[in-house]
Short mmCIF file of C-alpha atoms and ligand atoms in Angstrom, two decimals:
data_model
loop_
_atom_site.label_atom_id
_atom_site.label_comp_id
_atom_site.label_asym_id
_atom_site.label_seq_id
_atom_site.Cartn_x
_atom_site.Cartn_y
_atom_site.Cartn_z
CA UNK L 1 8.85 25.34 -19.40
CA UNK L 2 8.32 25.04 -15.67
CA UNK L 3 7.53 21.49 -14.28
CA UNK L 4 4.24 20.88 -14.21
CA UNK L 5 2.75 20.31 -11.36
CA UNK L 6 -1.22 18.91 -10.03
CA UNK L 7 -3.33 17.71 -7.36
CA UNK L 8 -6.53 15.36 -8.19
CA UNK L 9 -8.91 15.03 -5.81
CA UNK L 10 -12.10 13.30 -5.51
CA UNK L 11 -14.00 10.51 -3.22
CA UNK L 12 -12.14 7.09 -2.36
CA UNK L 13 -13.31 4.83 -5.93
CA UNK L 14 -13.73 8.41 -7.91
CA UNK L 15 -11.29 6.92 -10.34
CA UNK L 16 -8.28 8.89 -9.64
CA UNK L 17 -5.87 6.67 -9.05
CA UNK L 18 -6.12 5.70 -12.89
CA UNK L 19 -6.60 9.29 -13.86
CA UNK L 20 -3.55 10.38 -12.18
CA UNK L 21 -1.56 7.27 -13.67
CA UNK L 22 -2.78 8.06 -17.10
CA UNK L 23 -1.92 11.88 -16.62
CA UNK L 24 1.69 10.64 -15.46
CA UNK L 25 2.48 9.75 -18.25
CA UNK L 26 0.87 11.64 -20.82
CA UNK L 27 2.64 14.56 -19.32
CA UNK L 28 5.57 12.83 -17.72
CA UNK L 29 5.14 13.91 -14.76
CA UNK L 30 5.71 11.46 -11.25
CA UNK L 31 2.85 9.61 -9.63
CA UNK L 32 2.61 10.83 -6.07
CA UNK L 33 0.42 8.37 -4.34
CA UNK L 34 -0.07 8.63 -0.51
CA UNK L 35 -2.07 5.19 -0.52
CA UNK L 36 0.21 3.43 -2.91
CA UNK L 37 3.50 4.34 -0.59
CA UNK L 38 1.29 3.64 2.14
CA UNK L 39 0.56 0.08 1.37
CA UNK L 40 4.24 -0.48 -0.08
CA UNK L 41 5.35 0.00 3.32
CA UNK L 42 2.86 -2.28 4.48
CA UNK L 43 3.77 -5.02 1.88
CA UNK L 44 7.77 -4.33 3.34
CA UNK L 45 6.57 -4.58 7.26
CA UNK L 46 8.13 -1.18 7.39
CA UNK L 47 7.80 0.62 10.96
CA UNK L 48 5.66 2.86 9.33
CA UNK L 49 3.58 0.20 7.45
CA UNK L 50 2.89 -1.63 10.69
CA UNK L 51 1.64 1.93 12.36
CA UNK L 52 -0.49 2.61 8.75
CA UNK L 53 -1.82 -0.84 8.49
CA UNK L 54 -4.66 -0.75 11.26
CA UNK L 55 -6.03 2.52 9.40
CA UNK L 56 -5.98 1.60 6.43
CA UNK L 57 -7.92 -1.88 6.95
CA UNK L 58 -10.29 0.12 9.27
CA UNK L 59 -10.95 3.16 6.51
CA UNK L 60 -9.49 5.39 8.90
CA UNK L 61 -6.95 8.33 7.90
CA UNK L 62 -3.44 7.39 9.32
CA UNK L 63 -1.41 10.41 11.34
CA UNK L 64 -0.59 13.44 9.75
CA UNK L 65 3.42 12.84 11.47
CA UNK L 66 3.74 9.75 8.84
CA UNK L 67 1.92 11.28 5.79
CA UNK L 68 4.09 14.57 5.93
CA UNK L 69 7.27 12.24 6.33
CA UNK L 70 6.38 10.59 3.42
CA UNK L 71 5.85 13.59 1.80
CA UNK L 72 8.38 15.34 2.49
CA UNK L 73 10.61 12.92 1.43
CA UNK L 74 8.75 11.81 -2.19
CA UNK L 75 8.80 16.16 -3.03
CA UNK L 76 12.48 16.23 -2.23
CA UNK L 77 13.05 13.28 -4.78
CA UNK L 78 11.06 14.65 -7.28
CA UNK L 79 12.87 17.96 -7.12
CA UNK L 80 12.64 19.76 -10.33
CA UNK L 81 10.21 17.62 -11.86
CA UNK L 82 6.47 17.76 -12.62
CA UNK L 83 4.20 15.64 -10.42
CA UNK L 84 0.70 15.05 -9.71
CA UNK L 85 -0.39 14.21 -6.57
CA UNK L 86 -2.88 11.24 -5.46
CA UNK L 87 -4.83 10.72 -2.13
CA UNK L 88 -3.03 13.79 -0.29
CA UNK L 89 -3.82 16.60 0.86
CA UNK L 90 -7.22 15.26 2.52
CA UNK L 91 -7.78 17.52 5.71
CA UNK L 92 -7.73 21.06 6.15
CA UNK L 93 -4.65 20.60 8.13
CA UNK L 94 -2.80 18.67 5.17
CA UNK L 95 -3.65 21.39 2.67
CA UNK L 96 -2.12 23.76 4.51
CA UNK L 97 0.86 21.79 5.07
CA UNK L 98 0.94 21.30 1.76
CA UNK L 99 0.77 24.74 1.59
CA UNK L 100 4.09 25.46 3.68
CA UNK L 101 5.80 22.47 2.12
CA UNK L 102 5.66 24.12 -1.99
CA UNK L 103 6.64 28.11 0.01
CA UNK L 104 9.65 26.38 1.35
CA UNK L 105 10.52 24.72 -2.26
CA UNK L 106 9.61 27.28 -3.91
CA UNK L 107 6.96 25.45 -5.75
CA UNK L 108 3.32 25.91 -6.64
CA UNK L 109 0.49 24.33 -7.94
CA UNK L 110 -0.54 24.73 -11.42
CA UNK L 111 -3.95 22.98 -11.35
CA UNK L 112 -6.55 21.30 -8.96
CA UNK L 113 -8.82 18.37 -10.56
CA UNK L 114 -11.70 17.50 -8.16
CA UNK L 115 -13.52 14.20 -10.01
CA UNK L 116 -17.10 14.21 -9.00
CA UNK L 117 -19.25 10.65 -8.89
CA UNK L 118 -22.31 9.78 -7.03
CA UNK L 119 -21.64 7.77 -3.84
CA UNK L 120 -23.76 4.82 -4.69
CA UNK L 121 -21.69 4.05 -7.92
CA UNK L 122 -18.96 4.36 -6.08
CA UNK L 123 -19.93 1.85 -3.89
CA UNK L 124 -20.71 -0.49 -6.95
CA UNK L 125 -17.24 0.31 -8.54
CA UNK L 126 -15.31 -0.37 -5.20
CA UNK L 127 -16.78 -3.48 -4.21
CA UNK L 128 -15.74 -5.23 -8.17
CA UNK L 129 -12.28 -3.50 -8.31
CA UNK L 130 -9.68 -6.04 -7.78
CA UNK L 131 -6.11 -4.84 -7.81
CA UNK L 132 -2.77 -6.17 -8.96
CA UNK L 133 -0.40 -6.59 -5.74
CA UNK L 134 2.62 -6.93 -7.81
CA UNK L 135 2.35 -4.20 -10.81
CA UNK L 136 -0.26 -2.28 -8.99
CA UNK L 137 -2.83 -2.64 -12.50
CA UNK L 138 -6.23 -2.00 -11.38
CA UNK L 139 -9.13 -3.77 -13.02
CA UNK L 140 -13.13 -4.41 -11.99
CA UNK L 141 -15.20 -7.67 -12.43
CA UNK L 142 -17.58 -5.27 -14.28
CA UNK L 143 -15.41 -3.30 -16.57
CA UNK L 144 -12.37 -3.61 -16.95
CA UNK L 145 -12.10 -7.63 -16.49
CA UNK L 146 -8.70 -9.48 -17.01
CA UNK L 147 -8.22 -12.00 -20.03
CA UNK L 148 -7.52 -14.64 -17.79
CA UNK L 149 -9.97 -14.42 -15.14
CA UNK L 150 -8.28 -13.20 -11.81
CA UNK L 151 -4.94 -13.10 -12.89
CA UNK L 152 -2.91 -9.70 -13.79
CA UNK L 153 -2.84 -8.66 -17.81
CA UNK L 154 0.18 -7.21 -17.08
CA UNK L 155 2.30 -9.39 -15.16
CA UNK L 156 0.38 -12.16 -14.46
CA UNK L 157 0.33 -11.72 -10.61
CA UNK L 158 -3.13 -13.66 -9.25
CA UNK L 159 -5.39 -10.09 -8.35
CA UNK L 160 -7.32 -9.22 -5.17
CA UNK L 161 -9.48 -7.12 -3.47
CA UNK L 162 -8.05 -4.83 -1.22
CA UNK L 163 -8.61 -5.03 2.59
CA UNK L 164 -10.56 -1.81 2.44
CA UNK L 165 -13.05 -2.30 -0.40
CA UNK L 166 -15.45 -4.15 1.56
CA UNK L 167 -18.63 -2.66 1.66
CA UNK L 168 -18.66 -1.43 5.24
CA UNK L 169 -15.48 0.34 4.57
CA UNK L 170 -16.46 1.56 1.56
CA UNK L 171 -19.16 3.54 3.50
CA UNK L 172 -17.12 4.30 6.08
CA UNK L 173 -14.27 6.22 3.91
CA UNK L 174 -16.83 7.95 2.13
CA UNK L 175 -18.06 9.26 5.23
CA UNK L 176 -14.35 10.32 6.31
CA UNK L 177 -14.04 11.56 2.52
CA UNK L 178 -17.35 14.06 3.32
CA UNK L 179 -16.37 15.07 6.41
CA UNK L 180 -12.40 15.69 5.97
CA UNK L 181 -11.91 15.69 2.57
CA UNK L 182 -14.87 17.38 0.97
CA UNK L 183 -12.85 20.94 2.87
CA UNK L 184 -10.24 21.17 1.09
CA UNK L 185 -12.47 21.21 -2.54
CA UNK L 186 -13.52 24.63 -0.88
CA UNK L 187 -9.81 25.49 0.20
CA UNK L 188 -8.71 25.51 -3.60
CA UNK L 189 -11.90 26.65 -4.99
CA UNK L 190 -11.51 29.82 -2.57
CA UNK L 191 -8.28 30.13 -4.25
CA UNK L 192 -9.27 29.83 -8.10
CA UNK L 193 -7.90 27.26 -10.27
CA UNK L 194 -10.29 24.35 -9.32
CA UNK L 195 -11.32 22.22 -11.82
CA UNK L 196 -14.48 19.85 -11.46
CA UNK L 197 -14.37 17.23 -13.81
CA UNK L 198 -17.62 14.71 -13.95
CA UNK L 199 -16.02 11.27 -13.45
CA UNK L 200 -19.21 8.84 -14.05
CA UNK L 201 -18.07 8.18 -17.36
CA UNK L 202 -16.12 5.97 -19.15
CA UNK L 203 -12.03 6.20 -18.13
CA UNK L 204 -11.01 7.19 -21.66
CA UNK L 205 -13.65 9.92 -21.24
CA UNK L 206 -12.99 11.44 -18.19
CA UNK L 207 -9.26 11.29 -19.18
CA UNK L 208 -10.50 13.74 -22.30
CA UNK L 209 -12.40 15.76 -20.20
CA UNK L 210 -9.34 16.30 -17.75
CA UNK L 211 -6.76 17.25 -20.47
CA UNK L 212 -9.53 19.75 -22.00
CA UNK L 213 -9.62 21.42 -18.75
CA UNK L 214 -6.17 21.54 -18.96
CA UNK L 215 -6.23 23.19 -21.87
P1 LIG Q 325 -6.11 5.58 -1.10
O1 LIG Q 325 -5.40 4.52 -1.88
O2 LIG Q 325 -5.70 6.98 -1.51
O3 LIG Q 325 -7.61 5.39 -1.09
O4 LIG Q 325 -5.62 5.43 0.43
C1 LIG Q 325 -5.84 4.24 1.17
C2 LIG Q 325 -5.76 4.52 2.67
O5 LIG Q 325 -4.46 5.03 3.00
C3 LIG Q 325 -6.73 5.57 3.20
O6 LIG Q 325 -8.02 5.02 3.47
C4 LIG Q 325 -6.01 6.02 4.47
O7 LIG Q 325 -6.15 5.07 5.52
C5 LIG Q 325 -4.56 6.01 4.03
N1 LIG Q 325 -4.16 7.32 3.45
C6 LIG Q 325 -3.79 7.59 2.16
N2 LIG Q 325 -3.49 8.88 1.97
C7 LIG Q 325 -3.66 9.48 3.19
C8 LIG Q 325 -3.54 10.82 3.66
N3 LIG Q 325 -3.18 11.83 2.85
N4 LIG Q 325 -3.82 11.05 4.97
C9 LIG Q 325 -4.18 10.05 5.81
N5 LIG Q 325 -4.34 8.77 5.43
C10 LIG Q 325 -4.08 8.47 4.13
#
């Protein structure tokens, strides 16, 4: 069978980060996440972490030149296996890129998951998710508490918010989500194979909901 291979999309706090991590490895496929190689190379003081930095603690999208790079280079190490996609594309312009990228390979999508959620939860859910900087575990003083309080299940690592989860930032992605992001929904709608999946539920729910689509 052909690697699988799928892009999730939705609003900054939508819940797919988790979704695409539990989808990983359901279907072993590889994690692609823009924001999560993004901040690596901000933990590492990499050139491009010190250009991405500044946008990311602002809510801002950082330039297309380093997103494609890291592209680019995270497609040609997953080459021949299935992947799903997280946080890219999210313009027009990266879509279509995108686009040009899987021609070249050779490659193409085999399904689009847009999770929908009302901005105001969103804005709740953001502002109580605290996040493992070690093992990357996400959790929320609401929901999905640790057993120890503010230390990592996982790995024990003491959690934190992230830069951009305060409110005002919050607002201001989802603004940048409706105006750049909420395109390319229509670019992959327009082209059939878009899935909308309702993501105010539960995680284990939405998970189901996904995999039915899937079906
Ligand atoms: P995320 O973890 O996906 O919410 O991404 C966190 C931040 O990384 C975003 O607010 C942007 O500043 C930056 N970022 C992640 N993916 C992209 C992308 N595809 N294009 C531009 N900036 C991105």
């Amino acid at each position: 069978m052909a690697a699988l291979h799928v892009i999730i999309l939705g609003a900054p706090g939508s819940g797919k980060g988790t979704q695409a991590a539990r989808l990983a490895s359901e279907k072993g496929l590889r994690h692609l996440s823009t924001g999560d190689m993004l901040r690596d190379a901000v933990a590492k003081k990499t050139e491009i972490g010190l250009r991405a930095a500044e946008y990311m603690r602002e809510g801002r999208l950082g330039p297309d030149e380093i997103i494609f790079a890291l592209m680019r280079e995270a497609l040609a190490a997953s080459e021949g296996s299935g992947w799903i996609l997280d946080g890219f594309p999210r313009t027009l312009a990266q879509a279509e890129e995108l686009d040009k990228m899987l021609i070249e390979r050779g490659e193409r999508i085999d399904y689009v998951i847009d999770i929908a959620v009302d901005p105001e939860l969103i804005v709740r859910r953001l502002s109580n998710r605290r996040v493992c900087p070690k093992c990357k575990a996400v959790y929320n003083l609401d929901t999905i508490r640790t057993k120890v309080p503010g230390r990592c299940d996982a790995c024990g690592a003491e959690i934190v918010k992230r830069p951009d989860d305060e409110e005002a930032t919050i607002r201001k992605r989802l603004r940048v989500y409706e105006e750049q992001t909420a395109p390319v929904i229509e670019h992959y709608r327009a082209r059939g194979g878009l899935v909308t999946v309702d993501g105010s539920g539960g995680i284990e729910e939405i998970f189901a909901e996904i995999l039915r689509a899937m079906k």
